[in-house]
mmCIF file with all atom_site columns, C-alpha atoms in Angstrom:
data_model
loop_
_atom_site.group_PDB
_atom_site.id
_atom_site.type_symbol
_atom_site.label_atom_id
_atom_site.label_alt_id
_atom_site.label_comp_id
_atom_site.label_asym_id
_atom_site.label_entity_id
_atom_site.label_seq_id
_atom_site.pdbx_PDB_ins_code
_atom_site.Cartn_x
_atom_site.Cartn_y
_atom_site.Cartn_z
_atom_site.occupancy
_atom_site.B_iso_or_equiv
_atom_site.pdbx_formal_charge
_atom_site.auth_seq_id
_atom_site.auth_comp_id
_atom_site.auth_asym_id
_atom_site.auth_atom_id
_atom_site.pdbx_PDB_model_num
ATOM 1   C CA . LEU A 1 1   ? 115.898 95.524  175.255 1.00 0.00 ? 576 LEU A CA 1
ATOM 2   C CA . ILE A 1 2   ? 119.559 94.688  176.374 1.00 0.00 ? 577 ILE A CA 1
ATOM 3   C CA . TYR A 1 3   ? 122.319 97.073  175.882 1.00 0.00 ? 578 TYR A CA 1
ATOM 4   C CA . SER A 1 4   ? 125.821 95.920  175.534 1.00 0.00 ? 579 SER A CA 1
ATOM 5   C CA . PHE A 1 5   ? 128.961 98.005  176.164 1.00 0.00 ? 580 PHE A CA 1
ATOM 6   C CA . ASP A 1 6   ? 129.502 98.192  172.354 1.00 0.00 ? 581 ASP A CA 1
ATOM 7   C CA . HIS A 1 7   ? 125.679 99.512  171.799 1.00 0.00 ? 582 HIS A CA 1
ATOM 8   C CA . VAL A 1 8   ? 125.954 102.207 174.662 1.00 0.00 ? 583 VAL A CA 1
ATOM 9   C CA . ILE A 1 9   ? 129.426 103.542 173.219 1.00 0.00 ? 584 ILE A CA 1
ATOM 10  C CA . HIS A 1 10  ? 128.145 103.235 169.504 1.00 0.00 ? 585 HIS A CA 1
ATOM 11  C CA . TYR A 1 11  ? 125.058 105.249 170.436 1.00 0.00 ? 586 TYR A CA 1
ATOM 12  C CA . ASN A 1 12  ? 126.804 107.970 172.377 1.00 0.00 ? 587 ASN A CA 1
ATOM 13  C CA . PHE A 1 13  ? 129.121 108.529 169.466 1.00 0.00 ? 588 PHE A CA 1
ATOM 14  C CA . ILE A 1 14  ? 126.059 109.358 167.479 1.00 0.00 ? 589 ILE A CA 1
ATOM 15  C CA . ILE A 1 15  ? 124.478 111.256 170.002 1.00 0.00 ? 590 ILE A CA 1
ATOM 16  C CA . SER A 1 16  ? 127.148 113.746 170.992 1.00 0.00 ? 591 SER A CA 1
ATOM 17  C CA . PRO A 1 17  ? 127.990 115.165 167.627 1.00 0.00 ? 592 PRO A CA 1
ATOM 18  C CA . PHE A 1 18  ? 124.165 115.498 166.838 1.00 0.00 ? 593 PHE A CA 1
ATOM 19  C CA . HIS A 1 19  ? 123.688 117.490 170.411 1.00 0.00 ? 594 HIS A CA 1
ATOM 20  C CA . ALA A 1 20  ? 126.957 119.866 169.224 1.00 0.00 ? 595 ALA A CA 1
ATOM 21  C CA . GLN A 1 21  ? 125.101 120.229 165.910 1.00 0.00 ? 596 GLN A CA 1
ATOM 22  C CA . SER A 1 22  ? 121.918 121.105 167.126 1.00 0.00 ? 597 SER A CA 1
ATOM 23  C CA . PHE A 1 23  ? 123.592 123.628 169.837 1.00 0.00 ? 598 PHE A CA 1
ATOM 24  C CA . LEU A 1 24  ? 125.110 125.235 166.876 1.00 0.00 ? 599 LEU A CA 1
ATOM 25  C CA . PHE A 1 25  ? 122.136 125.369 164.741 1.00 0.00 ? 600 PHE A CA 1
ATOM 26  C CA . TYR A 1 26  ? 120.487 127.239 167.411 1.00 0.00 ? 601 TYR A CA 1
ATOM 27  C CA . ILE A 1 27  ? 123.395 129.828 167.476 1.00 0.00 ? 602 ILE A CA 1
ATOM 28  C CA . VAL A 1 28  ? 123.265 130.538 164.316 1.00 0.00 ? 603 VAL A CA 1
ATOM 29  C CA . LEU A 1 29  ? 119.801 130.426 163.740 1.00 0.00 ? 604 LEU A CA 1
ATOM 30  C CA . SER A 1 30  ? 119.379 133.159 166.789 1.00 0.00 ? 605 SER A CA 1
ATOM 31  C CA . TYR A 1 31  ? 121.154 135.785 164.519 1.00 0.00 ? 606 TYR A CA 1
ATOM 32  C CA . LYS A 1 32  ? 118.289 135.683 162.150 1.00 0.00 ? 607 LYS A CA 1
ATOM 33  C CA . ILE A 1 33  ? 115.340 134.798 164.351 1.00 0.00 ? 608 ILE A CA 1
ATOM 34  C CA . TYR A 1 34  ? 114.598 136.936 167.866 1.00 0.00 ? 609 TYR A CA 1
ATOM 35  C CA . PRO A 1 35  ? 115.665 133.901 170.460 1.00 0.00 ? 610 PRO A CA 1
ATOM 36  C CA . LEU A 1 36  ? 112.516 133.891 172.681 1.00 0.00 ? 611 LEU A CA 1
ATOM 37  C CA . LYS A 1 37  ? 110.469 133.194 169.134 1.00 0.00 ? 612 LYS A CA 1
ATOM 38  C CA . LEU A 1 38  ? 113.053 130.311 168.883 1.00 0.00 ? 613 LEU A CA 1
ATOM 39  C CA . LEU A 1 39  ? 112.239 128.885 172.391 1.00 0.00 ? 614 LEU A CA 1
ATOM 40  C CA . ARG A 1 40  ? 108.593 129.360 171.849 1.00 0.00 ? 615 ARG A CA 1
ATOM 41  C CA . ALA A 1 41  ? 108.704 127.427 168.460 1.00 0.00 ? 616 ALA A CA 1
ATOM 42  C CA . LYS A 1 42  ? 110.863 124.590 170.643 1.00 0.00 ? 617 LYS A CA 1
ATOM 43  C CA . ILE A 1 43  ? 107.824 124.228 172.802 1.00 0.00 ? 618 ILE A CA 1
ATOM 44  C CA . PHE A 1 44  ? 105.384 123.831 170.085 1.00 0.00 ? 619 PHE A CA 1
ATOM 45  C CA . ILE A 1 45  ? 107.542 121.086 168.356 1.00 0.00 ? 620 ILE A CA 1
ATOM 46  C CA . PHE A 1 46  ? 108.136 119.517 171.636 1.00 0.00 ? 621 PHE A CA 1
ATOM 47  C CA . ILE A 1 47  ? 104.357 119.097 172.786 1.00 0.00 ? 622 ILE A CA 1
ATOM 48  C CA . PRO A 1 48  ? 103.390 116.304 170.568 1.00 0.00 ? 623 PRO A CA 1
ATOM 49  C CA . PHE A 1 49  ? 106.686 114.654 171.121 1.00 0.00 ? 624 PHE A CA 1
ATOM 50  C CA . VAL A 1 50  ? 105.756 114.460 174.954 1.00 0.00 ? 625 VAL A CA 1
ATOM 51  C CA . PHE A 1 51  ? 102.456 112.605 174.195 1.00 0.00 ? 626 PHE A CA 1
ATOM 52  C CA . ALA A 1 52  ? 104.147 110.268 171.828 1.00 0.00 ? 627 ALA A CA 1
ATOM 53  C CA . ILE A 1 53  ? 107.061 109.300 173.990 1.00 0.00 ? 628 ILE A CA 1
ATOM 54  C CA . PRO A 1 54  ? 105.037 106.772 176.348 1.00 0.00 ? 629 PRO A CA 1
ATOM 55  C CA . TYR A 1 55  ? 103.658 105.135 173.004 1.00 0.00 ? 630 TYR A CA 1
ATOM 56  C CA . ILE A 1 56  ? 106.969 104.904 171.396 1.00 0.00 ? 631 ILE A CA 1
ATOM 57  C CA . PHE A 1 57  ? 108.653 103.290 174.548 1.00 0.00 ? 632 PHE A CA 1
ATOM 58  C CA . ASP A 1 58  ? 105.617 100.874 174.815 1.00 0.00 ? 633 ASP A CA 1
ATOM 59  C CA . ASN A 1 59  ? 105.833 99.730  171.139 1.00 0.00 ? 634 ASN A CA 1
ATOM 60  C CA . SER A 1 60  ? 109.974 99.997  170.615 1.00 0.00 ? 635 SER A CA 1
ATOM 61  C CA . ASN A 1 61  ? 111.260 97.047  169.356 1.00 0.00 ? 636 ASN A CA 1
ATOM 62  C CA . SER A 1 62  ? 114.619 97.989  168.447 1.00 0.00 ? 637 SER A CA 1
ATOM 63  C CA . LEU A 1 63  ? 117.467 100.585 169.590 1.00 0.00 ? 638 LEU A CA 1
ATOM 64  C CA . GLN A 1 64  ? 116.614 102.595 166.644 1.00 0.00 ? 639 GLN A CA 1
ATOM 65  C CA . ASN A 1 65  ? 113.393 103.954 168.490 1.00 0.00 ? 640 ASN A CA 1
ATOM 66  C CA . ILE A 1 66  ? 115.179 104.744 171.627 1.00 0.00 ? 641 ILE A CA 1
ATOM 67  C CA . LEU A 1 67  ? 117.922 106.703 169.500 1.00 0.00 ? 642 LEU A CA 1
ATOM 68  C CA . PHE A 1 68  ? 115.072 108.507 167.830 1.00 0.00 ? 643 PHE A CA 1
ATOM 69  C CA . VAL A 1 69  ? 113.866 109.607 171.015 1.00 0.00 ? 644 VAL A CA 1
ATOM 70  C CA . GLN A 1 70  ? 117.449 110.791 172.585 1.00 0.00 ? 645 GLN A CA 1
ATOM 71  C CA . LEU A 1 71  ? 118.086 112.532 168.964 1.00 0.00 ? 646 LEU A CA 1
ATOM 72  C CA . MET A 1 72  ? 114.534 114.369 169.301 1.00 0.00 ? 647 MET A CA 1
ATOM 73  C CA . LEU A 1 73  ? 115.408 115.290 173.298 1.00 0.00 ? 648 LEU A CA 1
ATOM 74  C CA . MET A 1 74  ? 118.850 116.763 171.955 1.00 0.00 ? 649 MET A CA 1
ATOM 75  C CA . ALA A 1 75  ? 117.348 118.429 168.785 1.00 0.00 ? 650 ALA A CA 1
ATOM 76  C CA . PHE A 1 76  ? 114.686 120.171 170.640 1.00 0.00 ? 651 PHE A CA 1
ATOM 77  C CA . PRO A 1 77  ? 115.859 120.412 174.432 1.00 0.00 ? 652 PRO A CA 1
ATOM 78  C CA . LEU A 1 78  ? 113.988 122.865 176.729 1.00 0.00 ? 653 LEU A CA 1
ATOM 79  C CA . ASN A 1 79  ? 116.675 125.225 177.764 1.00 0.00 ? 654 ASN A CA 1
ATOM 80  C CA . GLY A 1 80  ? 117.115 128.886 177.096 1.00 0.00 ? 655 GLY A CA 1
ATOM 81  C CA . GLY A 1 81  ? 120.313 128.564 175.412 1.00 0.00 ? 656 GLY A CA 1
ATOM 82  C CA . PRO A 1 82  ? 119.859 131.214 172.556 1.00 0.00 ? 657 PRO A CA 1
ATOM 83  C CA . ALA A 1 83  ? 118.004 133.743 175.001 1.00 0.00 ? 658 ALA A CA 1
ATOM 84  C CA . MET A 1 84  ? 120.199 133.778 177.812 1.00 0.00 ? 659 MET A CA 1
ATOM 85  C CA . SER A 1 85  ? 121.436 137.076 177.244 1.00 0.00 ? 660 SER A CA 1
ATOM 86  C CA . ILE A 1 86  ? 118.013 138.248 177.135 1.00 0.00 ? 661 ILE A CA 1
ATOM 87  C CA . VAL A 1 87  ? 116.933 136.433 180.329 1.00 0.00 ? 662 VAL A CA 1
ATOM 88  C CA . ILE A 1 88  ? 120.219 137.594 182.442 1.00 0.00 ? 663 ILE A CA 1
ATOM 89  C CA . THR A 1 89  ? 119.456 141.214 181.393 1.00 0.00 ? 664 THR A CA 1
ATOM 90  C CA . HIS A 1 90  ? 116.258 141.230 183.480 1.00 0.00 ? 665 HIS A CA 1
ATOM 91  C CA . PHE A 1 91  ? 117.778 140.291 186.801 1.00 0.00 ? 666 PHE A CA 1
ATOM 92  C CA . PRO A 1 92  ? 119.043 143.367 188.802 1.00 0.00 ? 667 PRO A CA 1
ATOM 93  C CA . ILE A 1 93  ? 122.750 144.363 188.112 1.00 0.00 ? 668 ILE A CA 1
ATOM 94  C CA . PHE A 1 94  ? 124.077 143.747 191.405 1.00 0.00 ? 669 PHE A CA 1
ATOM 95  C CA . ARG A 1 95  ? 122.474 140.402 192.071 1.00 0.00 ? 670 ARG A CA 1
ATOM 96  C CA . ARG A 1 96  ? 122.686 138.816 188.604 1.00 0.00 ? 671 ARG A CA 1
ATOM 97  C CA . PHE A 1 97  ? 125.317 136.379 189.325 1.00 0.00 ? 672 PHE A CA 1
ATOM 98  C CA . SER A 1 98  ? 124.038 135.382 192.697 1.00 0.00 ? 673 SER A CA 1
ATOM 99  C CA . TYR A 1 99  ? 120.291 135.033 191.310 1.00 0.00 ? 674 TYR A CA 1
ATOM 100 C CA . SER A 1 100 ? 121.384 133.011 188.416 1.00 0.00 ? 675 SER A CA 1
ATOM 101 C CA . SER A 1 101 ? 123.915 130.760 190.196 1.00 0.00 ? 676 SER A CA 1
ATOM 102 C CA . PHE A 1 102 ? 121.116 129.907 192.727 1.00 0.00 ? 677 PHE A CA 1
ATOM 103 C CA . ILE A 1 103 ? 118.332 129.327 190.104 1.00 0.00 ? 678 ILE A CA 1
ATOM 104 C CA . TYR A 1 104 ? 120.829 126.963 188.202 1.00 0.00 ? 679 TYR A CA 1
ATOM 105 C CA . ALA A 1 105 ? 121.893 125.090 191.333 1.00 0.00 ? 680 ALA A CA 1
ATOM 106 C CA . LEU A 1 106 ? 118.477 124.775 192.636 1.00 0.00 ? 681 LEU A CA 1
ATOM 107 C CA . SER A 1 107 ? 117.058 123.404 189.282 1.00 0.00 ? 682 SER A CA 1
ATOM 108 C CA . ARG A 1 108 ? 119.715 120.856 189.133 1.00 0.00 ? 683 ARG A CA 1
ATOM 109 C CA . ALA A 1 109 ? 119.211 119.965 192.601 1.00 0.00 ? 684 ALA A CA 1
ATOM 110 C CA . LEU A 1 110 ? 115.519 119.350 191.909 1.00 0.00 ? 685 LEU A CA 1
ATOM 111 C CA . VAL A 1 111 ? 116.303 117.586 188.639 1.00 0.00 ? 686 VAL A CA 1
ATOM 112 C CA . TYR A 1 112 ? 118.564 115.103 190.514 1.00 0.00 ? 687 TYR A CA 1
ATOM 113 C CA . VAL A 1 113 ? 115.946 114.363 193.104 1.00 0.00 ? 688 VAL A CA 1
ATOM 114 C CA . ILE A 1 114 ? 112.917 114.063 191.109 1.00 0.00 ? 689 ILE A CA 1
ATOM 115 C CA . THR A 1 115 ? 114.442 111.937 188.418 1.00 0.00 ? 690 THR A CA 1
ATOM 116 C CA . SER A 1 116 ? 116.559 109.552 190.645 1.00 0.00 ? 691 SER A CA 1
ATOM 117 C CA . PHE A 1 117 ? 113.789 109.201 193.282 1.00 0.00 ? 692 PHE A CA 1
ATOM 118 C CA . GLY A 1 118 ? 110.463 110.284 191.888 1.00 0.00 ? 693 GLY A CA 1
ATOM 119 C CA . PHE A 1 119 ? 110.843 108.510 188.549 1.00 0.00 ? 694 PHE A CA 1
ATOM 120 C CA . ILE A 1 120 ? 111.036 105.061 189.871 1.00 0.00 ? 695 ILE A CA 1
ATOM 121 C CA . TYR A 1 121 ? 107.826 105.216 191.913 1.00 0.00 ? 696 TYR A CA 1
ATOM 122 C CA . LEU A 1 122 ? 106.049 106.881 188.614 1.00 0.00 ? 697 LEU A CA 1
ATOM 123 C CA . HIS A 1 123 ? 107.403 103.967 186.452 1.00 0.00 ? 698 HIS A CA 1
ATOM 124 C CA . ASP A 1 124 ? 106.185 101.524 188.787 1.00 0.00 ? 699 ASP A CA 1
ATOM 125 C CA . TYR A 1 125 ? 102.727 102.846 188.881 1.00 0.00 ? 700 TYR A CA 1
ATOM 126 C CA . PHE A 1 126 ? 102.331 104.247 185.434 1.00 0.00 ? 701 PHE A CA 1
ATOM 127 C CA . GLY A 1 127 ? 104.851 102.332 183.276 1.00 0.00 ? 702 GLY A CA 1
ATOM 128 C CA . ASN A 1 128 ? 106.246 104.606 180.537 1.00 0.00 ? 703 ASN A CA 1
ATOM 129 C CA . TRP A 1 129 ? 103.557 107.191 181.176 1.00 0.00 ? 704 TRP A CA 1
ATOM 130 C CA . ALA A 1 130 ? 106.120 108.544 184.100 1.00 0.00 ? 705 ALA A CA 1
ATOM 131 C CA . PHE A 1 131 ? 108.210 110.119 180.966 1.00 0.00 ? 706 PHE A CA 1
ATOM 132 C CA . PHE A 1 132 ? 104.911 112.160 180.535 1.00 0.00 ? 707 PHE A CA 1
ATOM 133 C CA . PHE A 1 133 ? 104.300 112.973 184.001 1.00 0.00 ? 708 PHE A CA 1
ATOM 134 C CA . ILE A 1 134 ? 107.950 114.270 184.372 1.00 0.00 ? 709 ILE A CA 1
ATOM 135 C CA . LEU A 1 135 ? 108.091 115.892 181.075 1.00 0.00 ? 710 LEU A CA 1
ATOM 136 C CA . MET A 1 136 ? 104.905 117.905 181.172 1.00 0.00 ? 711 MET A CA 1
ATOM 137 C CA . PRO A 1 137 ? 105.356 120.240 184.217 1.00 0.00 ? 712 PRO A CA 1
ATOM 138 C CA . THR A 1 138 ? 108.611 120.792 182.763 1.00 0.00 ? 713 THR A CA 1
ATOM 139 C CA . LEU A 1 139 ? 107.150 121.712 179.435 1.00 0.00 ? 714 LEU A CA 1
ATOM 140 C CA . LEU A 1 140 ? 104.446 123.895 181.252 1.00 0.00 ? 715 LEU A CA 1
ATOM 141 C CA . GLY A 1 141 ? 107.254 125.511 183.582 1.00 0.00 ? 716 GLY A CA 1
ATOM 142 C CA . PHE A 1 142 ? 109.485 126.221 180.449 1.00 0.00 ? 717 PHE A CA 1
ATOM 143 C CA . TRP A 1 143 ? 106.526 127.937 178.657 1.00 0.00 ? 718 TRP A CA 1
ATOM 144 C CA . TRP A 1 144 ? 105.604 130.048 181.300 1.00 0.00 ? 719 TRP A CA 1
ATOM 145 C CA . ALA A 1 145 ? 109.305 131.168 181.733 1.00 0.00 ? 720 ALA A CA 1
ATOM 146 C CA . VAL A 1 146 ? 109.278 132.221 177.973 1.00 0.00 ? 721 VAL A CA 1
ATOM 147 C CA . LYS A 1 147 ? 105.642 133.802 178.390 1.00 0.00 ? 722 LYS A CA 1
ATOM 148 C CA . HIS A 1 148 ? 107.195 135.677 181.404 1.00 0.00 ? 723 HIS A CA 1
ATOM 149 C CA . PHE A 1 149 ? 110.356 137.156 179.488 1.00 0.00 ? 724 PHE A CA 1
ATOM 150 C CA . GLU A 1 150 ? 108.049 138.052 176.261 1.00 0.00 ? 725 GLU A CA 1
ATOM 151 C CA . ARG A 1 151 ? 106.062 140.234 178.556 1.00 0.00 ? 726 ARG A CA 1
ATOM 152 C CA . LEU A 1 152 ? 109.325 141.597 180.040 1.00 0.00 ? 727 LEU A CA 1
ATOM 153 C CA . GLU A 1 153 ? 110.653 142.209 176.496 1.00 0.00 ? 728 GLU A CA 1
ATOM 154 C CA . ASN A 1 154 ? 107.466 143.982 175.539 1.00 0.00 ? 729 ASN A CA 1
ATOM 155 C CA . GLY A 1 155 ? 107.779 146.231 178.401 1.00 0.00 ? 730 GLY A CA 1
ATOM 156 C CA . GLU A 1 156 ? 104.314 145.466 179.932 1.00 0.00 ? 731 GLU A CA 1
ATOM 157 C CA . ASP A 1 157 ? 105.877 144.845 183.538 1.00 0.00 ? 732 ASP A CA 1
ATOM 158 C CA . ILE A 1 158 ? 108.971 146.836 183.495 1.00 0.00 ? 733 ILE A CA 1
ATOM 159 C CA . ALA A 1 159 ? 107.965 149.414 185.734 1.00 0.00 ? 734 ALA A CA 1
ATOM 160 C CA . GLU A 1 160 ? 106.360 147.183 188.242 1.00 0.00 ? 735 GLU A CA 1
ATOM 161 C CA . TYR A 1 161 ? 109.432 144.822 187.717 1.00 0.00 ? 736 TYR A CA 1
ATOM 162 C CA . LEU A 1 162 ? 111.663 147.751 188.577 1.00 0.00 ? 737 LEU A CA 1
ATOM 163 C CA . LYS A 1 163 ? 110.053 149.026 191.644 1.00 0.00 ? 738 LYS A CA 1
ATOM 164 C CA . LYS A 1 164 ? 110.111 145.740 193.297 1.00 0.00 ? 739 LYS A CA 1
ATOM 165 C CA . ALA A 1 165 ? 113.713 145.165 192.548 1.00 0.00 ? 740 ALA A CA 1
ATOM 166 C CA . GLU A 1 166 ? 114.636 148.744 193.615 1.00 0.00 ? 741 GLU A CA 1
ATOM 167 C CA . SER A 1 167 ? 112.742 148.259 197.024 1.00 0.00 ? 742 SER A CA 1
ATOM 168 C CA . LYS A 1 168 ? 114.159 144.865 197.753 1.00 0.00 ? 743 LYS A CA 1
ATOM 169 C CA . SER A 1 169 ? 117.840 146.199 197.141 1.00 0.00 ? 744 SER A CA 1
ATOM 170 C CA . LEU A 1 170 ? 117.190 149.005 199.251 1.00 0.00 ? 745 LEU A CA 1
ATOM 171 C CA . SER A 1 171 ? 115.870 147.060 202.026 1.00 0.00 ? 746 SER A CA 1
ATOM 172 C CA . VAL A 1 172 ? 119.231 144.880 201.996 1.00 0.00 ? 747 VAL A CA 1
#
């Protein structure tokens, strides 16, 4: 499939408002449904899609199939959007900005390196299954993070967490 400049601009014009609408949808939905449950639902919706992406790309013969994949990635992104207020409250108060900024910067740096360098070699060896090998560890890491913050919200590890945070802040 060859994209012309007109196709790229047209499809970006379709994808951008859809992304904004899906973001607004999750904001409104988080008023009714607990945000960590929303994240868990996004994971379970995203799992079959991860397995379907290589098949869709192998058999795509039109730009609409690619558009469908892009819209699904925008509709169910693996981000903490609705639950960020819950996640940030579990960082120590005096270190919240430092920890959250460092984690965000580290994640961006890793994503850029892995997708720009690693994806080329993965695609050469595995074809379209390279998407699976990039998305599956991302999905598992996101699931682990959601599960961790659910445990913190349920109060299972809070006492141990506070002891560790307090000892680290006293040692600095």
